[in-house]
Short mmCIF file of C-alpha atoms and ligand atoms in Angstrom, two decimals:
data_model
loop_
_atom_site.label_atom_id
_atom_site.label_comp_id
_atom_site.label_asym_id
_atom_site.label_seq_id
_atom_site.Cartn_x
_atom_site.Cartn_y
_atom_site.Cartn_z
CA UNK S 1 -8.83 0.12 14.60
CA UNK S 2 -5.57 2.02 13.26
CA UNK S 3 -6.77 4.45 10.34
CA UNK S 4 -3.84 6.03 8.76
CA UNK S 5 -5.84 9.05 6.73
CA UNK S 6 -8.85 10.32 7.95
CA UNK S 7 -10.93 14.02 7.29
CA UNK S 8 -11.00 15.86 10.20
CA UNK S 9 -12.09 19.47 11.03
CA UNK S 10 -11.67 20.11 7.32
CA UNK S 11 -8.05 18.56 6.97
CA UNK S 12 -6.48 15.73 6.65
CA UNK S 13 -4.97 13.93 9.80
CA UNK S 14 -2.19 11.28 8.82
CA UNK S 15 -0.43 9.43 11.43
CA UNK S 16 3.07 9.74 10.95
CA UNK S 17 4.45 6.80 9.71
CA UNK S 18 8.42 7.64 9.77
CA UNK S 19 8.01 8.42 13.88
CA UNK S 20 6.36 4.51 14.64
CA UNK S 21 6.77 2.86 16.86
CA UNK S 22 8.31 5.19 19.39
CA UNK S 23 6.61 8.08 18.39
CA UNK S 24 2.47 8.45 17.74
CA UNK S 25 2.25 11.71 16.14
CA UNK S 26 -0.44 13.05 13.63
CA UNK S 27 0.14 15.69 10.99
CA UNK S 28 -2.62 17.73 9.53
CA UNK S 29 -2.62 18.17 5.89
CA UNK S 30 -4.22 21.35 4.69
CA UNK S 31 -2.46 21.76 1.34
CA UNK S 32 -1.85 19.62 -1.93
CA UNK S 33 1.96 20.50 -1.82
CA UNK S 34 2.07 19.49 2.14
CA UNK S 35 0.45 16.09 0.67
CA UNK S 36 2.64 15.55 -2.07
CA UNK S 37 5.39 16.01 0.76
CA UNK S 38 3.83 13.93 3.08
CA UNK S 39 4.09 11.06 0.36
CA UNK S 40 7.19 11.74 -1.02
CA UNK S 41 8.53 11.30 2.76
CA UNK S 42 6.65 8.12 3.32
CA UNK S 43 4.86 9.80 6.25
CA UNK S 44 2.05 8.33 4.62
CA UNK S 45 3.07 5.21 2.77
CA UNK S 46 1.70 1.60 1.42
CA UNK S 47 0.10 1.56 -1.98
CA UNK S 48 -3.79 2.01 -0.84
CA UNK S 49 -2.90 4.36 1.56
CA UNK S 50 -0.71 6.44 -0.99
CA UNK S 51 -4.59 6.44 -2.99
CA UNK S 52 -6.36 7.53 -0.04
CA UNK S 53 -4.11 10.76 0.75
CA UNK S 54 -3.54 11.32 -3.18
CA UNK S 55 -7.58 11.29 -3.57
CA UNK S 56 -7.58 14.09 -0.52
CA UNK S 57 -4.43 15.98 -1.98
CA UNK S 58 -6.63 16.37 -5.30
CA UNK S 59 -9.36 17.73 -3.35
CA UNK S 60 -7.26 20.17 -0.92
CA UNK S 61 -5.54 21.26 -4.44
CA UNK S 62 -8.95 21.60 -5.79
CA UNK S 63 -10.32 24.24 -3.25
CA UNK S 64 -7.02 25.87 -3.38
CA UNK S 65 -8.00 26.52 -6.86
CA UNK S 66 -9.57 30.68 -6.93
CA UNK S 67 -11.87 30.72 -10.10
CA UNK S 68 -14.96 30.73 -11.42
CA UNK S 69 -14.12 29.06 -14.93
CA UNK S 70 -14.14 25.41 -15.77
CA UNK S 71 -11.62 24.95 -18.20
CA UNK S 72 -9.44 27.17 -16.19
CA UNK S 73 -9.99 24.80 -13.38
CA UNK S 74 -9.60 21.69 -15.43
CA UNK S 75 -6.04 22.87 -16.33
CA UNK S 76 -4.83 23.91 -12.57
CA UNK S 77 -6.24 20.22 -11.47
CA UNK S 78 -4.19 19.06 -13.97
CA UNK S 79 -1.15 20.57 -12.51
CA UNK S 80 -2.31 19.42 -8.81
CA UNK S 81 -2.13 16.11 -10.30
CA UNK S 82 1.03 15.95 -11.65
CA UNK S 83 2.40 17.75 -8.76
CA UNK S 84 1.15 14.19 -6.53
CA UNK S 85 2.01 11.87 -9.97
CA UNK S 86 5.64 12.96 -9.28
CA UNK S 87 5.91 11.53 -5.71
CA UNK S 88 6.59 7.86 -5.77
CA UNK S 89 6.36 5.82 -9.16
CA UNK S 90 5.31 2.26 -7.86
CA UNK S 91 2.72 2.23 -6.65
CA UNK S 92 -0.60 2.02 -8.88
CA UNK S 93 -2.94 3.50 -6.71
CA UNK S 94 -1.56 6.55 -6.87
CA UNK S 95 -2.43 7.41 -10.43
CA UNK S 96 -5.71 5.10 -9.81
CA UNK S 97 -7.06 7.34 -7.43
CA UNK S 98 -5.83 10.50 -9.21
CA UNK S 99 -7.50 9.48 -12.20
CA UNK S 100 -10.83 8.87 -10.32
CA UNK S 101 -10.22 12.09 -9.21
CA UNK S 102 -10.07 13.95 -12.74
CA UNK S 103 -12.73 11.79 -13.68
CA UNK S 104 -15.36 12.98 -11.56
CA UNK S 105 -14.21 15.99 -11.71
CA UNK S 106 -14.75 15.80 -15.93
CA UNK S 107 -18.19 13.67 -15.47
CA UNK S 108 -19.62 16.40 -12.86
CA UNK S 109 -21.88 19.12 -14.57
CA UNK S 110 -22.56 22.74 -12.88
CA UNK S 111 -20.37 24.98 -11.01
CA UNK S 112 -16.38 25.39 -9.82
CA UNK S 113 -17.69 24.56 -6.32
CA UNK S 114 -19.93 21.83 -7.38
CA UNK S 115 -16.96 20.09 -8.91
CA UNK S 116 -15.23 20.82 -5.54
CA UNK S 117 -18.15 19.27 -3.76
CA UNK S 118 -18.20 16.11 -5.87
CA UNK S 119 -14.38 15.85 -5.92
CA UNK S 120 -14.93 15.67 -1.89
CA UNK S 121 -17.58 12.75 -2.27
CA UNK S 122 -14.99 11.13 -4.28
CA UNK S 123 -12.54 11.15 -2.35
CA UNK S 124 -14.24 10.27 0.86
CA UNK S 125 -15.57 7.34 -0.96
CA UNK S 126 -12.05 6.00 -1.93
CA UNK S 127 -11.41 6.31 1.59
CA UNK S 128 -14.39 4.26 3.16
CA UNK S 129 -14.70 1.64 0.19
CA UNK S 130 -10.90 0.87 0.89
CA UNK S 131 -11.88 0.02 4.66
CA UNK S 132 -14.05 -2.73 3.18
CA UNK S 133 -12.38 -3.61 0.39
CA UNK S 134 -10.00 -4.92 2.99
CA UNK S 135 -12.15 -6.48 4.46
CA UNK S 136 -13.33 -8.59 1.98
CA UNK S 137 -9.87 -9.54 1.32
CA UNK S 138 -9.20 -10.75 4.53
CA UNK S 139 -12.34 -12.57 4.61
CA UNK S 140 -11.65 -14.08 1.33
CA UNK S 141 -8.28 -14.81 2.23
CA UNK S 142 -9.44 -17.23 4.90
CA UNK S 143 -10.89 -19.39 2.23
CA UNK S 144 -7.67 -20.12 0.58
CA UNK S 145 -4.66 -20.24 3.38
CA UNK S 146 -3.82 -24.00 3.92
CA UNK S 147 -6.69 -26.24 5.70
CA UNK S 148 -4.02 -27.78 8.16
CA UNK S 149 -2.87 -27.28 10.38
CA UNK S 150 -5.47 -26.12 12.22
CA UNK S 151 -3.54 -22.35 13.76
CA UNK S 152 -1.21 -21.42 11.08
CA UNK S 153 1.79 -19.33 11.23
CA UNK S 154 2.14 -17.18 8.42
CA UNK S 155 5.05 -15.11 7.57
CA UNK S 156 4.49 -11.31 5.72
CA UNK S 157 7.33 -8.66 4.48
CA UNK S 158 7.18 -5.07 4.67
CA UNK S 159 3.70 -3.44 6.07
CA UNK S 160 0.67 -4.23 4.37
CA UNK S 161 -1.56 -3.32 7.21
CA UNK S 162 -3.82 -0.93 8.34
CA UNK S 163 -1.37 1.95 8.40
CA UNK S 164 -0.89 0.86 4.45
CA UNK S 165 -4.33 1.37 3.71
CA UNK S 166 -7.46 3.40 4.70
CA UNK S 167 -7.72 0.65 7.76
CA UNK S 168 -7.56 -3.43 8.36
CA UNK S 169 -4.99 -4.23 5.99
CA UNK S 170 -4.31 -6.23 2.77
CA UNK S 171 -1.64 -9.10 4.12
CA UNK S 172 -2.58 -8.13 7.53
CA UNK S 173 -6.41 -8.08 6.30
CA UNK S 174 -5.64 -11.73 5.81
CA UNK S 175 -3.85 -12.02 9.16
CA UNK S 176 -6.45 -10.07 11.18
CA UNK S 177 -8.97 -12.30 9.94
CA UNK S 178 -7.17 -15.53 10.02
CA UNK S 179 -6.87 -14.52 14.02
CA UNK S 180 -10.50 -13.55 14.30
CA UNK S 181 -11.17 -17.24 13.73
CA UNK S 182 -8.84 -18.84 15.29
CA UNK S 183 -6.87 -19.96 12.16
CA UNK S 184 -3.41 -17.91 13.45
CA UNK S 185 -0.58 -19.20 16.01
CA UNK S 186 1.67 -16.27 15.35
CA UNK S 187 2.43 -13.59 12.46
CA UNK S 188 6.36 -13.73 11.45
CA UNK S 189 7.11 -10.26 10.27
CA UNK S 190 10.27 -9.51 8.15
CA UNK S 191 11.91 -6.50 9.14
CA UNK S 192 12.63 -5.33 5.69
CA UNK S 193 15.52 -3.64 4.75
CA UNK S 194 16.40 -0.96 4.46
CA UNK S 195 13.75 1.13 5.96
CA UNK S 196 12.28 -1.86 8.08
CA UNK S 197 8.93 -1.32 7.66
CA UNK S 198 8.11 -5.04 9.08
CA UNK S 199 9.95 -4.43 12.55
CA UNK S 200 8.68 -0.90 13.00
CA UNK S 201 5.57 -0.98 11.42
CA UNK S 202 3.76 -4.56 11.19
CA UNK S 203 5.10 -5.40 14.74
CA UNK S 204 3.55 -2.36 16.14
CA UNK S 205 -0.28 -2.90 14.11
CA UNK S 206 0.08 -6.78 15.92
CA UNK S 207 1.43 -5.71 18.91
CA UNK S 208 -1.95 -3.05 19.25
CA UNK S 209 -4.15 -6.00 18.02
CA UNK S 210 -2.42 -8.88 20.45
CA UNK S 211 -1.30 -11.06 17.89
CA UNK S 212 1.36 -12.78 18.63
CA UNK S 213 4.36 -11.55 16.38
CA UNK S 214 7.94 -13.01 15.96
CA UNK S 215 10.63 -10.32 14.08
CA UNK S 216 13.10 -12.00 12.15
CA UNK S 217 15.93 -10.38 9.44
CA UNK S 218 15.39 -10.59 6.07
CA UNK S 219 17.79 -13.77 5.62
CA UNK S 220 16.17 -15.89 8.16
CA UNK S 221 13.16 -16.75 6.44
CA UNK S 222 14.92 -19.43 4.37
CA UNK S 223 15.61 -20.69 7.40
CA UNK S 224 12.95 -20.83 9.60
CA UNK S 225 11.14 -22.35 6.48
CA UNK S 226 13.49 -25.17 6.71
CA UNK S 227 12.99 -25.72 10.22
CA UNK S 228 8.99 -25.72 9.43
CA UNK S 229 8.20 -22.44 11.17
CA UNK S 230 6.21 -21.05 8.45
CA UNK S 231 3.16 -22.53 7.09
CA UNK S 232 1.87 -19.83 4.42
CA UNK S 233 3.22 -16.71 3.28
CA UNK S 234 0.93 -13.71 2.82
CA UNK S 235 2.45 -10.24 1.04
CA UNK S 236 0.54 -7.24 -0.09
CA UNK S 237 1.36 -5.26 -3.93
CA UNK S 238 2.26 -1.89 -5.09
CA UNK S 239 1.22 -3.28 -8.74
CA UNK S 240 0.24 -6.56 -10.10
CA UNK S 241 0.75 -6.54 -14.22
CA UNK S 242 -1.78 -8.19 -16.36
CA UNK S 243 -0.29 -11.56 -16.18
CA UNK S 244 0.08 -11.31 -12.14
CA UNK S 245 3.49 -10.19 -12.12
CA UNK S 246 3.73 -8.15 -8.99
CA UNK S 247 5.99 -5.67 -7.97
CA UNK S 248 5.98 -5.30 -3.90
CA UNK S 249 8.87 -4.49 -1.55
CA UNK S 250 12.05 -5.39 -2.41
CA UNK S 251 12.86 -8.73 -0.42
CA UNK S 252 9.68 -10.14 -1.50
CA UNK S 253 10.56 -11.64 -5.07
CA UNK S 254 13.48 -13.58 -2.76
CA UNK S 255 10.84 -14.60 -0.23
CA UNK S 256 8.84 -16.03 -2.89
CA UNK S 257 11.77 -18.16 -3.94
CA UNK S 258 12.73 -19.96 -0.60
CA UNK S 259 8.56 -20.15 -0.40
CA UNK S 260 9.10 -22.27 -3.48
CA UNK S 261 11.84 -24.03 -2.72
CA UNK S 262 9.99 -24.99 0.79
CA UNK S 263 6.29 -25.73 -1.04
CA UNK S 264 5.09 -23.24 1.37
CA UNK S 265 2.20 -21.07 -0.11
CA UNK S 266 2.98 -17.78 -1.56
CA UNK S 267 -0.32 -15.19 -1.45
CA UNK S 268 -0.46 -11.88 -2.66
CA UNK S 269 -3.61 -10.01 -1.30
CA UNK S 270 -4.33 -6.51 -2.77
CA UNK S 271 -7.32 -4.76 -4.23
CA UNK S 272 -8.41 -4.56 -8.10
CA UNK S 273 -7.23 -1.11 -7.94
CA UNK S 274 -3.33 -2.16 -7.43
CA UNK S 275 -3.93 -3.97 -10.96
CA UNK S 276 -2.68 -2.33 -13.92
CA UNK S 277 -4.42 -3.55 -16.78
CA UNK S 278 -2.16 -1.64 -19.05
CA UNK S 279 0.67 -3.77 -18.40
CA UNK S 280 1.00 -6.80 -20.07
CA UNK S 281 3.95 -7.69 -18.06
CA UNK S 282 5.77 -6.90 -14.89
CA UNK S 283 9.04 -5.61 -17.07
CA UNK S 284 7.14 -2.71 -17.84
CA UNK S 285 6.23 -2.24 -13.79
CA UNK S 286 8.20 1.32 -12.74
CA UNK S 287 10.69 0.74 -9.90
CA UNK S 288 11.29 3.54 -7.47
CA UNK S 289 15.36 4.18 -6.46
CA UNK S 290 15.35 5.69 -3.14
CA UNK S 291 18.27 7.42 -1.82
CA UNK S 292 21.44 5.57 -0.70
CA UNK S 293 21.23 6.67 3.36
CA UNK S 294 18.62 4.79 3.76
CA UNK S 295 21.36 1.35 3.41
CA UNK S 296 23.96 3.22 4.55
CA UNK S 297 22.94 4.90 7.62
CA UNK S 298 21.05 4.06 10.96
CA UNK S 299 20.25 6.86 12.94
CA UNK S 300 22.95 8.84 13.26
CA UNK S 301 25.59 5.95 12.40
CA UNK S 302 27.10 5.41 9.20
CA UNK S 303 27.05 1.40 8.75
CA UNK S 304 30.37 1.56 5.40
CA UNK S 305 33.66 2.94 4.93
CA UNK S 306 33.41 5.93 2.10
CA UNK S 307 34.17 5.03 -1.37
CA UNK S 308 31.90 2.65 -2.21
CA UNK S 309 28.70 3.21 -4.13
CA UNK S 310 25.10 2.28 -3.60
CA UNK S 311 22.00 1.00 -5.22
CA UNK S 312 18.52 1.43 -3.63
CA UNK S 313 15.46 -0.27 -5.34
CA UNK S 314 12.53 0.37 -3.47
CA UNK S 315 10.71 -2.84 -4.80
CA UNK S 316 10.95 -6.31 -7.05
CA UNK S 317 8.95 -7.66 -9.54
CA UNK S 318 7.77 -11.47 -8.42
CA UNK S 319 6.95 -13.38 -11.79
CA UNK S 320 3.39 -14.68 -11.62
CA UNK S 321 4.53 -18.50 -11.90
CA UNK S 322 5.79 -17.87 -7.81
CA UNK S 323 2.97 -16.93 -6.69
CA UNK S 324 -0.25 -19.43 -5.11
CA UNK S 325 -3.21 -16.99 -5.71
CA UNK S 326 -4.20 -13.36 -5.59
CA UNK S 327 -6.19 -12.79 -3.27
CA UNK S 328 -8.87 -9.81 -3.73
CA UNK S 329 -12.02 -8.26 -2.41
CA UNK S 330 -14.06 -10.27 -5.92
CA UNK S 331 -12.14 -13.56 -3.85
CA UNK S 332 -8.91 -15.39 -4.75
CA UNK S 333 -7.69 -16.40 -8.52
CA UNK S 334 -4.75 -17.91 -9.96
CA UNK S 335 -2.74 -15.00 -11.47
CA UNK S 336 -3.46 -16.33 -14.82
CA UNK S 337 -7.30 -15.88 -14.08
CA UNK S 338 -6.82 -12.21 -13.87
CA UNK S 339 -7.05 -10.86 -17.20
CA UNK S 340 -10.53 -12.10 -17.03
CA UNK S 341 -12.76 -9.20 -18.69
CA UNK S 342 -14.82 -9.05 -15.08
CA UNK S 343 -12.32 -7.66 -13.16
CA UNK S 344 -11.36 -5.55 -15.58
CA UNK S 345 -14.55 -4.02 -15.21
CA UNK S 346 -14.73 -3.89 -11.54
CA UNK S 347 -11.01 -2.29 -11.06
CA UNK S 348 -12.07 0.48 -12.76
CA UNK S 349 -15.22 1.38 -11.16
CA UNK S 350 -16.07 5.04 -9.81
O1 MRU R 16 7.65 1.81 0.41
P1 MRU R 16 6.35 1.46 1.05
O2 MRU R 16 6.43 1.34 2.54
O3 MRU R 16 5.23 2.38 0.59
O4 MRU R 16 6.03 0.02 0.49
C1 MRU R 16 4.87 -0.64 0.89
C2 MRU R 16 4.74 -2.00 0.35
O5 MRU R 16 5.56 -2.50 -0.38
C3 MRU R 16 3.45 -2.73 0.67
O6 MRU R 16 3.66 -4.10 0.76
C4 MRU R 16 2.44 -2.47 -0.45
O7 MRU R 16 2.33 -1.09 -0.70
C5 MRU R 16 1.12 -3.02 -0.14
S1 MRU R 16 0.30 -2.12 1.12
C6 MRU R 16 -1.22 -2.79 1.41
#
């Protein structure tokens, strides 16, 4: 199993993520700054995963903190926090597991250290719930993917795998599990411009599980739809508004178009964490710009003449109406069902 963050000899150990697939290399984490780095550079990236290291960056800023009095150390967390808040807007988690973070540390009676202790527990228990929250989604997800035929083919963008999460995957959750029983012919990964996440990433997490992945561009999923190559298609969130709106990589508001157009089943599969409650609407979702080398450069070649200009959204909104079902560790709902009062309760437990 691929875990992306893990606590190790009183660090954290992320696998770099920017190096894959021709490089396995981990980094050890000792600081909060060196973790808000980390994220900011997408050597840890993919909304869960983002939670995971933020959780640990809150803790590693927490012991960094030298003093004996509370409110003192209430107001430096509060700066660790907005130090990691600043990294990368998209993604929910983030502040999720950040908030988690302050809460405990708020809700825990005693001591500097014992806060420090409990902020530990927390975060370690971000980290191993994820694992199974995952779990359950891919085991959920099995209930809903199309009965027939009997090994599907299902098509995902981006990474929304293990190395997204604390392990197993959201869309891959669904994948891993749909191959566990026998339900998968092949995975169709999407590179995903620009920073091809799908042909770096997701190739290499089915290529270590021996799943049989096909790469194709971006603009040949319309097509291989066509030619009936793709029976479902399964994506994972960075946040999923109120009304199921759901921002993910950019690409994947197009994908769920030609899905459309091809009555091919459009999942999203994410935990109740990657909801924000607060929005009513995915207008109000936060989208990250990202700098314009990542479209117009590939290694050390420059793809366009100078002079022309750039725009670099990091993700797109998919309206609700697009999409089949959500599919979470509670099971799978229509978007509409989400607002219902009981997973509002459960996504924000700890
Ligand atoms: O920019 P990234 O690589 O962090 O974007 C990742 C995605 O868009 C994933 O699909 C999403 O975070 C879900 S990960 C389980």
């Amino acid at each position: 199993m691929i875990y992306p963050v893990i606590w190790q000899n009183n660090s954290v150990v992320l696998i770099d993520q920017t190096l894959l697939p021709n490089e396995y290399k981990v980094v050890e984490i000792h600081r909060s700054e060196d973790m808000a780095r980390a994220i900011k550079t997408m050597i840890v990236r993919g909304a869960p995963a983002i939670g995971v290291a933020a959780a640990y960056g809150m803790y590693l800023g927490a012991r960094e903190i030298q003093t004996s009095d509370r409110q003192e150390f209430f107001a430096r967390l509060e700066q660790v926090a907005d130090l990691l808040r600043a990294t990368r807007p998209t993604a929910v988690n983030l502040f999720w597991a950040i908030s988690q973070m302050l809460q405990t540390a708020q809700n825990t009676p005693g001591t500097v250290e014992d806060i420090q202790q409990a902020l530990f527990q927390t975060a370690q228990a971000i980290n191993t719930e994820d694992v199974q929250t995952c779990q359950a989604i891919g085991d959920h997800g099995l209930q809903v993917l199309p009965k027939a035929p009997e090994k599907l083919t299902i098509l995902t963008h981006c990474n929304a795998g293990a190395l997204a999460t604390a392990g197993y995957g959201t869309a891959l959750g669904v994948v891993r599990s749909a191959w566990r029983e026998g339900r998968l012919s092949r995975l169709f990964a999407d590179e995903t411009r620009p920073r091809l996440q799908g042909a770096k990433l997701t190739a290499w997490e089915a290529v270590q599980e021996g799943i049989p992945v096909t790469v194709i561009t971006d603009n040949m999923a319309a097509h291989c739809m066509q030619q009936g190559l793709i029976h479902a298609v399964v994506v994972g969130a960075d946040r999923i508004a109120a009304n199921g709106d759901t921002a993910n990589k950019i690409g994947t508001y197009s994908l769920a178009i030609v899905a459309k157009a091809h009555n091919i089943p459009f999942f999203v599969a994410a935990p109740l964490s990657t909801i924000d409650f607060k929005l009513s609407d995915g207008s109000q979702i936060p989208i990250e710009e990202r700098h314009p080398e990542e479209i117009y450069q590939v290694g050390d070649t420059i793809l366009t003449p100078s002079g022309v200009e750039f725009y670099n959204p990091a993700f797109d909104v998919t309206p609700a109406d697009l999409i089949t079902a959500i599919i979470t560790e509670n099971g799978a709902f229509a978007p509409s069902e989400l607002a219902k009062s009981s997973l509002r309760q459960k996504a924000g437990k700890f």
